mmCIF file of C-alpha atoms in Angstrom:
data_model
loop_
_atom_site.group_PDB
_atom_site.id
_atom_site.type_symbol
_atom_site.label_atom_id
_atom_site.label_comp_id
_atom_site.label_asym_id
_atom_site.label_seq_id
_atom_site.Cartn_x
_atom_site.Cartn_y
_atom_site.Cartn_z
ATOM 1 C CA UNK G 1 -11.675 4.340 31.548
ATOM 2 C CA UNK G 2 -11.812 0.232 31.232
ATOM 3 C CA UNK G 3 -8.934 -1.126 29.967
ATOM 4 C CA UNK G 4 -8.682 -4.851 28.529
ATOM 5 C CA UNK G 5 -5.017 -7.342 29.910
ATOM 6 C CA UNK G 6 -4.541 -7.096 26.280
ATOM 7 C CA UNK G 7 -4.653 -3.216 25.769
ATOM 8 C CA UNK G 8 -2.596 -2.924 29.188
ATOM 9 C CA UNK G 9 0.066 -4.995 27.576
ATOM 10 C CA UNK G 10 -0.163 -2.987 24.465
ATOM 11 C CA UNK G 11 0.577 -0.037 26.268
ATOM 12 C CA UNK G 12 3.645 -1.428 28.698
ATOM 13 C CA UNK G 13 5.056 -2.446 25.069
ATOM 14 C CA UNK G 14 4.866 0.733 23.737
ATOM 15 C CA UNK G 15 6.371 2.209 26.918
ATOM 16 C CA UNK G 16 9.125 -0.178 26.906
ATOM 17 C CA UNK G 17 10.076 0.168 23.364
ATOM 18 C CA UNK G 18 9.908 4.086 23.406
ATOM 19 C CA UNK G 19 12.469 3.916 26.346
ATOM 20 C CA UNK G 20 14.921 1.901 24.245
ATOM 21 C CA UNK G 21 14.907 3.944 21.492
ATOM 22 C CA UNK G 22 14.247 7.456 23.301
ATOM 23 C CA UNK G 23 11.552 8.540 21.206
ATOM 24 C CA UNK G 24 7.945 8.692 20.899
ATOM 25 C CA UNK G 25 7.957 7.312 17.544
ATOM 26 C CA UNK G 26 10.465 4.346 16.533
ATOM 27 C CA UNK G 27 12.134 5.768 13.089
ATOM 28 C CA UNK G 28 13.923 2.810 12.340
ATOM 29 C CA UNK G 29 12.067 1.468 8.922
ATOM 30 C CA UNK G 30 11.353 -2.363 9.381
ATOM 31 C CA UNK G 31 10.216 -4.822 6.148
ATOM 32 C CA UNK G 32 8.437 -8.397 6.990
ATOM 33 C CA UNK G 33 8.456 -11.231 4.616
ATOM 34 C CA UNK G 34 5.847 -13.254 4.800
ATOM 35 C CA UNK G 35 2.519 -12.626 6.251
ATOM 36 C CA UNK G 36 0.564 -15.995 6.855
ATOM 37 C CA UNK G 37 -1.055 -17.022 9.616
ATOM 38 C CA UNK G 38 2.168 -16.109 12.446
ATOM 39 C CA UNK G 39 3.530 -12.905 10.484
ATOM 40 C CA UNK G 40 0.180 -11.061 9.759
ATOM 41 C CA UNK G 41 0.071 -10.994 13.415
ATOM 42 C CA UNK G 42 4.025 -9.990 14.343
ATOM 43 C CA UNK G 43 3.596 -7.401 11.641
ATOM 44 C CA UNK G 44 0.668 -5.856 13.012
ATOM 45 C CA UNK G 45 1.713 -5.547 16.583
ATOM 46 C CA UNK G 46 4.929 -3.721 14.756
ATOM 47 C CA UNK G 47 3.399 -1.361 13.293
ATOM 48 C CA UNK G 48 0.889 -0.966 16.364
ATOM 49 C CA UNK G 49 4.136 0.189 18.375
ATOM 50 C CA UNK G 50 4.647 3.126 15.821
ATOM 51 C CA UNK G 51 7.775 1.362 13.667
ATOM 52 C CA UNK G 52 7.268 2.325 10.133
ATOM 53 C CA UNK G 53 6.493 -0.755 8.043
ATOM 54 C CA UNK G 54 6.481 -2.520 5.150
ATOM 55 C CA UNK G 55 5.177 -6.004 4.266
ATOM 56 C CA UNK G 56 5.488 -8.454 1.552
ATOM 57 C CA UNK G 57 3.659 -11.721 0.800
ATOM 58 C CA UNK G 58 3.734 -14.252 -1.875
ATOM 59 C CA UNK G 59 -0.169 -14.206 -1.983
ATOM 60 C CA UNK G 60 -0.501 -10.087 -1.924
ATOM 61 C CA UNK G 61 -4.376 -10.717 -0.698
ATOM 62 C CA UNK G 62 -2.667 -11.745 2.879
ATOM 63 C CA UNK G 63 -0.656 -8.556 3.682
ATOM 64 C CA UNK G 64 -3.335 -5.833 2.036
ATOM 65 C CA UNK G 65 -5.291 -6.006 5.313
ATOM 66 C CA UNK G 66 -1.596 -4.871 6.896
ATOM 67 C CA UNK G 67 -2.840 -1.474 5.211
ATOM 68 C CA UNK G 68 -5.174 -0.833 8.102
ATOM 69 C CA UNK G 69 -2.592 -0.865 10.931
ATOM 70 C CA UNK G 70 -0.300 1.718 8.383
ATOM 71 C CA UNK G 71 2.087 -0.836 6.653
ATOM 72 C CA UNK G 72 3.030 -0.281 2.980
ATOM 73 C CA UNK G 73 2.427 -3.513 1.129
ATOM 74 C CA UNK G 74 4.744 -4.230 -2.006
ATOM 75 C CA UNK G 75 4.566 -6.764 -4.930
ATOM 76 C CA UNK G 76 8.062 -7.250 -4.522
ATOM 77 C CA UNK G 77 10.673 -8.419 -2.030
ATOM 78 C CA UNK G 78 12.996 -5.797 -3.509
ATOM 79 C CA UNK G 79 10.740 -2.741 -3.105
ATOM 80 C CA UNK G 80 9.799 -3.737 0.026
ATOM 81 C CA UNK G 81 13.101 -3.987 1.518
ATOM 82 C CA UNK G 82 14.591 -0.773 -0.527
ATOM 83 C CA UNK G 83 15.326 1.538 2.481
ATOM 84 C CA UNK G 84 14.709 -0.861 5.468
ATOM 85 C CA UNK G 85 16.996 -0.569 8.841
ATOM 86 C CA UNK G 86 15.444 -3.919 9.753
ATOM 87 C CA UNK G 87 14.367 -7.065 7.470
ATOM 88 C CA UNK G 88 12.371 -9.572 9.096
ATOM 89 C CA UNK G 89 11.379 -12.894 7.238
ATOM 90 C CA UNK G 90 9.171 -15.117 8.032
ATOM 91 C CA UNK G 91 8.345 -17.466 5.640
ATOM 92 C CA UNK G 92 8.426 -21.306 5.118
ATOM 93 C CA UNK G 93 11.767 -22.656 5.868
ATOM 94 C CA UNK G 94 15.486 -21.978 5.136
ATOM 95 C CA UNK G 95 14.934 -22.793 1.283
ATOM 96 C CA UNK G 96 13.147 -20.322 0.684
ATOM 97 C CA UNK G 97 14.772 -17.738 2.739
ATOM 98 C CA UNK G 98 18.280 -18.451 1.416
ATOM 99 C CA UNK G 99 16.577 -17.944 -2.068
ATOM 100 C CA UNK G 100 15.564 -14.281 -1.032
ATOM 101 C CA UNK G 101 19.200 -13.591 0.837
ATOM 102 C CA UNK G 102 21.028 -14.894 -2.245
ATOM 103 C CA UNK G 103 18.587 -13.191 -4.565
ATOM 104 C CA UNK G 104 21.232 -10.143 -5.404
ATOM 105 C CA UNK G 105 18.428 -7.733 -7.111
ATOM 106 C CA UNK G 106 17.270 -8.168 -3.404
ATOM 107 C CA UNK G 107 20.302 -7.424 -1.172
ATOM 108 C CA UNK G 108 20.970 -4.643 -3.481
ATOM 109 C CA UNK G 109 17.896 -2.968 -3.003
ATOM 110 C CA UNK G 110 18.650 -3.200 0.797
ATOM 111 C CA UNK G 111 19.801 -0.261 2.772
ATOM 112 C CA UNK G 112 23.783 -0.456 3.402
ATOM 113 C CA UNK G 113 24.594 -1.703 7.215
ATOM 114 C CA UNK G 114 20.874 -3.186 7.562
ATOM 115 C CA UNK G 115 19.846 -5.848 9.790
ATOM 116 C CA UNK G 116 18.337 -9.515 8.273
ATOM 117 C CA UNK G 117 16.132 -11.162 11.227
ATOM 118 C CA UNK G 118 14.997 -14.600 10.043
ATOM 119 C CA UNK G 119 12.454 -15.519 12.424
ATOM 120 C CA UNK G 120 11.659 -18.752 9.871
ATOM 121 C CA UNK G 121 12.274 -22.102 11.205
ATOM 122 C CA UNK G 122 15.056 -23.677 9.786
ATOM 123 C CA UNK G 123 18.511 -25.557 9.929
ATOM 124 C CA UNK G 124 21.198 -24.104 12.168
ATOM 125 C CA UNK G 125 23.691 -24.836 8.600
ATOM 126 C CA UNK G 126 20.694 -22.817 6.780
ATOM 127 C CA UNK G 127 21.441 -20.192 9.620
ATOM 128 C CA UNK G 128 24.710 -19.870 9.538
ATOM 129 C CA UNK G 129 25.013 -19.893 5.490
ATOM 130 C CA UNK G 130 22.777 -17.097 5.347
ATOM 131 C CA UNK G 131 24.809 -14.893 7.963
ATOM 132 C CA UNK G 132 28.119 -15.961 6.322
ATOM 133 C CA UNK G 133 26.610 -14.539 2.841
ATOM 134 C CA UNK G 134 25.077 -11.179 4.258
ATOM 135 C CA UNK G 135 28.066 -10.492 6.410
ATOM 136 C CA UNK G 136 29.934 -10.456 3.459
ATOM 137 C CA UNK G 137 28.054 -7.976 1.666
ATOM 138 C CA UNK G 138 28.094 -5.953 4.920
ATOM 139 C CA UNK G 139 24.703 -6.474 6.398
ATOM 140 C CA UNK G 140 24.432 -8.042 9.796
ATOM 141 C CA UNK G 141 21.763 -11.521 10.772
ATOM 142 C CA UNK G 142 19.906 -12.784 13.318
ATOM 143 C CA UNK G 143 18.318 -16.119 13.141
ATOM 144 C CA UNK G 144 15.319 -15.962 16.009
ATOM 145 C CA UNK G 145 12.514 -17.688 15.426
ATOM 146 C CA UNK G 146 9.699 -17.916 18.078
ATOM 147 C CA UNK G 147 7.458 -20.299 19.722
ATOM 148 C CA UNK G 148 3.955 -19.781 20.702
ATOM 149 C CA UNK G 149 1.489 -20.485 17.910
ATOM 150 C CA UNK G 150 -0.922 -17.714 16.089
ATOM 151 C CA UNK G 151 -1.993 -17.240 19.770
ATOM 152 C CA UNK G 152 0.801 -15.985 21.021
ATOM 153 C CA UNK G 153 2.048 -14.057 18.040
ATOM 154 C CA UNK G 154 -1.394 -12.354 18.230
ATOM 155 C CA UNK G 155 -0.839 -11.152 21.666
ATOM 156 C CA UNK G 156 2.732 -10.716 21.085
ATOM 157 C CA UNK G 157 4.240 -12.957 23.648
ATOM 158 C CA UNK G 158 6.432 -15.326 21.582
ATOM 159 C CA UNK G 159 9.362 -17.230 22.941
ATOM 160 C CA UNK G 160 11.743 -15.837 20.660
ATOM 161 C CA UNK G 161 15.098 -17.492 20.024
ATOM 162 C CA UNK G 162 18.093 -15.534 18.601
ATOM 163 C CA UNK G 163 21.485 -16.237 17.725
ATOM 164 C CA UNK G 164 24.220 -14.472 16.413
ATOM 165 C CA UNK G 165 26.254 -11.364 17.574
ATOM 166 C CA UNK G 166 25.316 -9.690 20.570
ATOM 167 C CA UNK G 167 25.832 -6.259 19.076
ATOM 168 C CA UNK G 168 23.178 -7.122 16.428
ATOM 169 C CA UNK G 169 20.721 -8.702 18.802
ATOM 170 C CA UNK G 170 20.864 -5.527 20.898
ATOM 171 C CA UNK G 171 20.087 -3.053 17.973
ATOM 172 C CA UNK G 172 17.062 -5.763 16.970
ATOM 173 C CA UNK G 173 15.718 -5.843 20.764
ATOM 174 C CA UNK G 174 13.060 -2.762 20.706
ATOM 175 C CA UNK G 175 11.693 -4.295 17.432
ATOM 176 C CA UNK G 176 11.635 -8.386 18.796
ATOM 177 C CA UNK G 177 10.038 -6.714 22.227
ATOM 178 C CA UNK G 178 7.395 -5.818 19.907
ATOM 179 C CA UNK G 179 6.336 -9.170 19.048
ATOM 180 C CA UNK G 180 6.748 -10.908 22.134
ATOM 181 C CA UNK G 181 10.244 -12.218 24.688
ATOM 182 C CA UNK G 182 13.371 -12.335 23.074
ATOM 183 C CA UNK G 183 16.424 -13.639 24.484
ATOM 184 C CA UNK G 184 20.147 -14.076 23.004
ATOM 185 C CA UNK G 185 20.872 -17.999 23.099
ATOM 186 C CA UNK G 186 24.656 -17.998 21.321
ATOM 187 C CA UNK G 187 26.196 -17.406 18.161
ATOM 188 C CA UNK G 188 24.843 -17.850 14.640
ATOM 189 C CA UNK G 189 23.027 -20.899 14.386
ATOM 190 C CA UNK G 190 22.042 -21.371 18.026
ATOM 191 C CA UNK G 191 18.791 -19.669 17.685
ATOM 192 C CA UNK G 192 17.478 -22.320 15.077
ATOM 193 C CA UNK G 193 19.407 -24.848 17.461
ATOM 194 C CA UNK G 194 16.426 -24.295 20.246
ATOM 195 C CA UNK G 195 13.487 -23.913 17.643
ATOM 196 C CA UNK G 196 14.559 -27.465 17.093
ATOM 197 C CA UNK G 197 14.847 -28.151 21.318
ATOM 198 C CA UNK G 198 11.884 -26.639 21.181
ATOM 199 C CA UNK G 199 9.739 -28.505 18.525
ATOM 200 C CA UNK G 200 11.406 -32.037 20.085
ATOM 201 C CA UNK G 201 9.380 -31.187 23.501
ATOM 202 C CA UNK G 202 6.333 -30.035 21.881
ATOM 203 C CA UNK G 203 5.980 -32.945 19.442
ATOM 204 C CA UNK G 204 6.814 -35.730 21.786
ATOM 205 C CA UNK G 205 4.446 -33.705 24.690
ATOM 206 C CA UNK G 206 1.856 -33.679 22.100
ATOM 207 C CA UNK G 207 2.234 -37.221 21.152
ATOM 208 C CA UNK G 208 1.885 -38.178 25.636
ATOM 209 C CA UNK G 209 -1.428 -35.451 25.526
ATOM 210 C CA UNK G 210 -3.157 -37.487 22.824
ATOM 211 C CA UNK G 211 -2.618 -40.589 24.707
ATOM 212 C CA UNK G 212 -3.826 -39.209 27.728
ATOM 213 C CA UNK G 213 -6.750 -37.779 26.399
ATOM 214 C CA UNK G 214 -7.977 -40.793 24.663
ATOM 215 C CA UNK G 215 -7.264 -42.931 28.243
ATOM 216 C CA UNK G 216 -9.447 -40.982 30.516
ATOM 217 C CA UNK G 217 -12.044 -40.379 27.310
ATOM 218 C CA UNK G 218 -11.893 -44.175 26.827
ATOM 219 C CA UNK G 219 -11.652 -44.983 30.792
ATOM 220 C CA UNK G 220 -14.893 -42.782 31.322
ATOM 221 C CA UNK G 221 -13.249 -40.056 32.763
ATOM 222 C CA UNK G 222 -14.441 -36.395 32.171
ATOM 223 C CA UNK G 223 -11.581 -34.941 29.782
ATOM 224 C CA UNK G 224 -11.846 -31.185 30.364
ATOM 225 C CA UNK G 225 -12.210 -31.851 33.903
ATOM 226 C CA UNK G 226 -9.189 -34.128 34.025
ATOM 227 C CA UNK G 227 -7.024 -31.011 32.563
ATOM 228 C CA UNK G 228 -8.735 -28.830 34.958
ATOM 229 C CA UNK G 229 -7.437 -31.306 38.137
ATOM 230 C CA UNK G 230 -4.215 -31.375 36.301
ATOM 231 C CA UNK G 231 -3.732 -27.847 36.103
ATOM 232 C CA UNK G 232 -1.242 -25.942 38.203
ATOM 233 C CA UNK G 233 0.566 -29.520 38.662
ATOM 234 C CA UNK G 234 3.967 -31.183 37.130
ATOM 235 C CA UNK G 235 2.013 -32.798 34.106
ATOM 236 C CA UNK G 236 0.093 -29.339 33.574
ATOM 237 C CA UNK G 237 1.427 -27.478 30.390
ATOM 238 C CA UNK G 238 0.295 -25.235 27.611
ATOM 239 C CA UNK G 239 -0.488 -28.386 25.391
ATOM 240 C CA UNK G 240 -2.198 -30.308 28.034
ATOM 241 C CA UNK G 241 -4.594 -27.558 28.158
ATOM 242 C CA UNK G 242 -5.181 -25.867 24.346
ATOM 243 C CA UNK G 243 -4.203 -28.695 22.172
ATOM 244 C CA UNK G 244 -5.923 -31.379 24.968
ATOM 245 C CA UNK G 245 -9.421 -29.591 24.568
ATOM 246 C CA UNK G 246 -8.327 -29.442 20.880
ATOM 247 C CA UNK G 247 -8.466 -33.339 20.935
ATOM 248 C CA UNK G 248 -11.232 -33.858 22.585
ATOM 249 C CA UNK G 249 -13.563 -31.772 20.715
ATOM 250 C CA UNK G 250 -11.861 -32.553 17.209
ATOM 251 C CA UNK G 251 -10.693 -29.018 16.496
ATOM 252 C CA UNK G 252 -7.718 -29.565 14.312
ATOM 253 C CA UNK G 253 -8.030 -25.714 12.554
ATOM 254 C CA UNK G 254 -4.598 -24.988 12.183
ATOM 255 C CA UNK G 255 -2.311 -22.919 14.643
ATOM 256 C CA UNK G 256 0.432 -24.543 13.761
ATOM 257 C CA UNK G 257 0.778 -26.809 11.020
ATOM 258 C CA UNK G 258 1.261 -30.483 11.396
ATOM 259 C CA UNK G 259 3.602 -30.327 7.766
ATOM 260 C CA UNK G 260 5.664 -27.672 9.444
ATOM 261 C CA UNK G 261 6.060 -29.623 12.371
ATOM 262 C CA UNK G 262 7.202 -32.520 10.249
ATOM 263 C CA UNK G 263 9.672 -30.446 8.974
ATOM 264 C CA UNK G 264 11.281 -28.913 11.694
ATOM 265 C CA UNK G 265 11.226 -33.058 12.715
ATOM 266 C CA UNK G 266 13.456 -33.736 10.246
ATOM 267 C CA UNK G 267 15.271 -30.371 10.512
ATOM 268 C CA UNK G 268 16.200 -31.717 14.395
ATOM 269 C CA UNK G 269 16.733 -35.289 13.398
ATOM 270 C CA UNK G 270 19.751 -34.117 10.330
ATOM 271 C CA UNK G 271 21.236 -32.041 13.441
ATOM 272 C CA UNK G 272 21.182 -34.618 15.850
ATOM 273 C CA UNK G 273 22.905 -36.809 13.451
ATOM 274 C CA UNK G 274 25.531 -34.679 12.787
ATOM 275 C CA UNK G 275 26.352 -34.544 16.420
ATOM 276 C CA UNK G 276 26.713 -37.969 16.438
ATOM 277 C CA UNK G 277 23.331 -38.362 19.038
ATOM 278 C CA UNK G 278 19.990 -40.541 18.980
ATOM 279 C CA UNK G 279 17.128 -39.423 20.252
ATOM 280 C CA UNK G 280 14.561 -42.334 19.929
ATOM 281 C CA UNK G 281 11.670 -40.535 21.380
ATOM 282 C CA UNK G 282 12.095 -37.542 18.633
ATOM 283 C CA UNK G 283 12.309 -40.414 15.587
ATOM 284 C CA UNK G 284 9.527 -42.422 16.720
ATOM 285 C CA UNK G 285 7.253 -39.203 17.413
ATOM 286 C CA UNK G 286 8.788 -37.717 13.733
ATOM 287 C CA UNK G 287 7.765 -40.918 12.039
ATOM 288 C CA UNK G 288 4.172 -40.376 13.314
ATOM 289 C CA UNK G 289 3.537 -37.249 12.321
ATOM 290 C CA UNK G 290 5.586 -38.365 8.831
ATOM 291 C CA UNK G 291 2.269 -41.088 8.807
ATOM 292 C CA UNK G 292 -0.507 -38.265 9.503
ATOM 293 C CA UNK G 293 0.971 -35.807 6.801
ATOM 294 C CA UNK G 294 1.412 -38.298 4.146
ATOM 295 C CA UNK G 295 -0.998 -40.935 4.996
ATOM 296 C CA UNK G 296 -3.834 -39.250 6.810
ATOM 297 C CA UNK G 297 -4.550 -35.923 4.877
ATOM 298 C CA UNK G 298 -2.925 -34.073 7.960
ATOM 299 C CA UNK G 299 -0.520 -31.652 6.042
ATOM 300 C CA UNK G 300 -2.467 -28.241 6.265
ATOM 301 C CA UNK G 301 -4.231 -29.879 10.212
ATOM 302 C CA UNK G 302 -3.152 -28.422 13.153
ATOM 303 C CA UNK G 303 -0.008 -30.728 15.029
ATOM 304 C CA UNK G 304 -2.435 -31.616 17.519
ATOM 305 C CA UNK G 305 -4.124 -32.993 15.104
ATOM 306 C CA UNK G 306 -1.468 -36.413 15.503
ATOM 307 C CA UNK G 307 -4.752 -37.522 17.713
ATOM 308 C CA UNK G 308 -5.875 -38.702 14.687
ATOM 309 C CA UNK G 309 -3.362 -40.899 14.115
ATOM 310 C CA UNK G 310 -3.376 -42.302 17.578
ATOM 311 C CA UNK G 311 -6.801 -43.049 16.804
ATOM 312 C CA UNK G 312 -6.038 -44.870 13.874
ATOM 313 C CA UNK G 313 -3.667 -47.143 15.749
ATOM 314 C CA UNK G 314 -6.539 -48.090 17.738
ATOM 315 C CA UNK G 315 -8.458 -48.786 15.233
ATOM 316 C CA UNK G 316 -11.248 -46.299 16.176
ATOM 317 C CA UNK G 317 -13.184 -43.784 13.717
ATOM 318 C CA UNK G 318 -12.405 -39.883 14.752
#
């Protein structure tokens, strides 16, 4: 029998999650909030690992097609939660999830002792609000939210990020191993603390690709075989080589979304301020991408679609 690198990593997934919880069917009950373009995917490589699960969206046309891999979809945040071990949210920043944690026809549909994961991107404040509320209702929190792109929640290898108590973070491990490589950064807050890290090096590396590519493009130089002689070397990197060849053949179809990367921006820039720091490179890169959303059409573009705007600076037509 042939077996695909993604079914192989299906299956060690499934082994290594059956170990944790010693059975050959998960029967902890997990709900996800919010299934756009990152937590269709998340969701579906749950439920692929046997967790029972059910799914909620704003839009209800975006999580029916959950109903092929065995989720339960519900209108409502309240129904979908009712009975949950584990409630995962991934939706469009802190606002919105603080709305649903405060929301108390929601927490009291929840199942007593559960387990809030927001894998969102939001403030570290946001983050620690949230946990301070739950705990004292007597639910525990996680804040983890991932890096990777639809890509890499598809083949469920995110970078996931989580803060908060370690005994929490253990009981959630089987269900983050799901969706891709979870690791325990600190205490509450500190997970949304490196989304932000995170975001500042792929926005300003983004910002040095787009230059790049437009120099050798420009200078006559071959650009996909530029990242090919690159590759394997200190300037090689996951954005030199998918968001490059983005650039170059002006595919800006979103992966991640240039407004969301904005956000988290600004989300980095309030912490850093609060700590006292500057971080030059992260405001001038920030104001950019501020430009491209608001200026440029670039909201719903993918980030590496700030290109665009370097173009513009040089006065040349995409």
């Amino acid at each position: 029998m042939l077996f695909t690198l993604k079914g192989l990593a299906y299956c060690y997934r499934k082994h290594v999650i059956q170990a944790w919880t010693g059975t050959s069917m998960p029967d902890h009950k997990i709900a996800l909030l919010g299934t756009g373009l990152m937590g269709a995917h998340m969701a579906r490589n749950i439920a692929k690992v046997g967790f029972p699960l059910a799914v909620w969206n704003r839009s209800r046309s975006k999580a029916e097609p959950l109903a092929a891999v065995g989720a339960t979809v519900h209108d409502t945040v309240a129904d979908a939660v009712a009975g949950a071990d584990i409630v995962i949210s991934m939706l469009a920043d802190g606002v919105v999830v603080g709305g649903l944690v405060t929301d108390a026809e929601v927490t009291g549909a929840m199942k007593p002792g559960a387990l809030w994961i927001d894998m969102s991107s939001a403030k570290p404040e946001e983050a620690r609000a949230q946990a301070a509320h739950l705990a004292g209702l007597g639910f525990a929190h996680l804040d983890a939210p991932v890096s990777g792109g639809t890509k890499g929640a598809e083949a469920a290898t995110l970078a996931i990020m989580a803060g908060g108590e370690a005994d929490a973070f253990a009981h959630a491990t089987p269900v983050l191993e799901a969706m891709g490589r979870p690791v325990h950064v600190g205490p509450t807050g500190s997970g949304q603390l490196s989304k932000l890290a995170n975001q500042a090096i792929v926005a300003v590396t983004i910002a040095a690709v787009a230059e790049a590519m437009l120099l050798v493009q420009k200078g006559g130089a071959d650009p996909a075989a530029v990242r090919a002689a690159l590759k394997g070397g200190f300037a090689d990197s996951t954005i030199l080589q998918q968001h490059g060849e983005r650039m170059t053949e002006g595919n800006f179809v979103p992966g991640g979304l240039s407004k969301f990367q904005l956000k988290d921006l600004d989300n980095l820039l309030n912490e850093s301020g609060q700590l006292g720091l500057t971080l030059p490179v992260a405001e001038m890169t920030r104001d950019r991408f501020a430009d491209f959303v608001e200026n440029m059409d670039g909201a719903d573009k993918d980030h590496s679609g700030l290109y665009l705007e370097l173009l513009k600076r040089n006065g040349m037509d995409a």
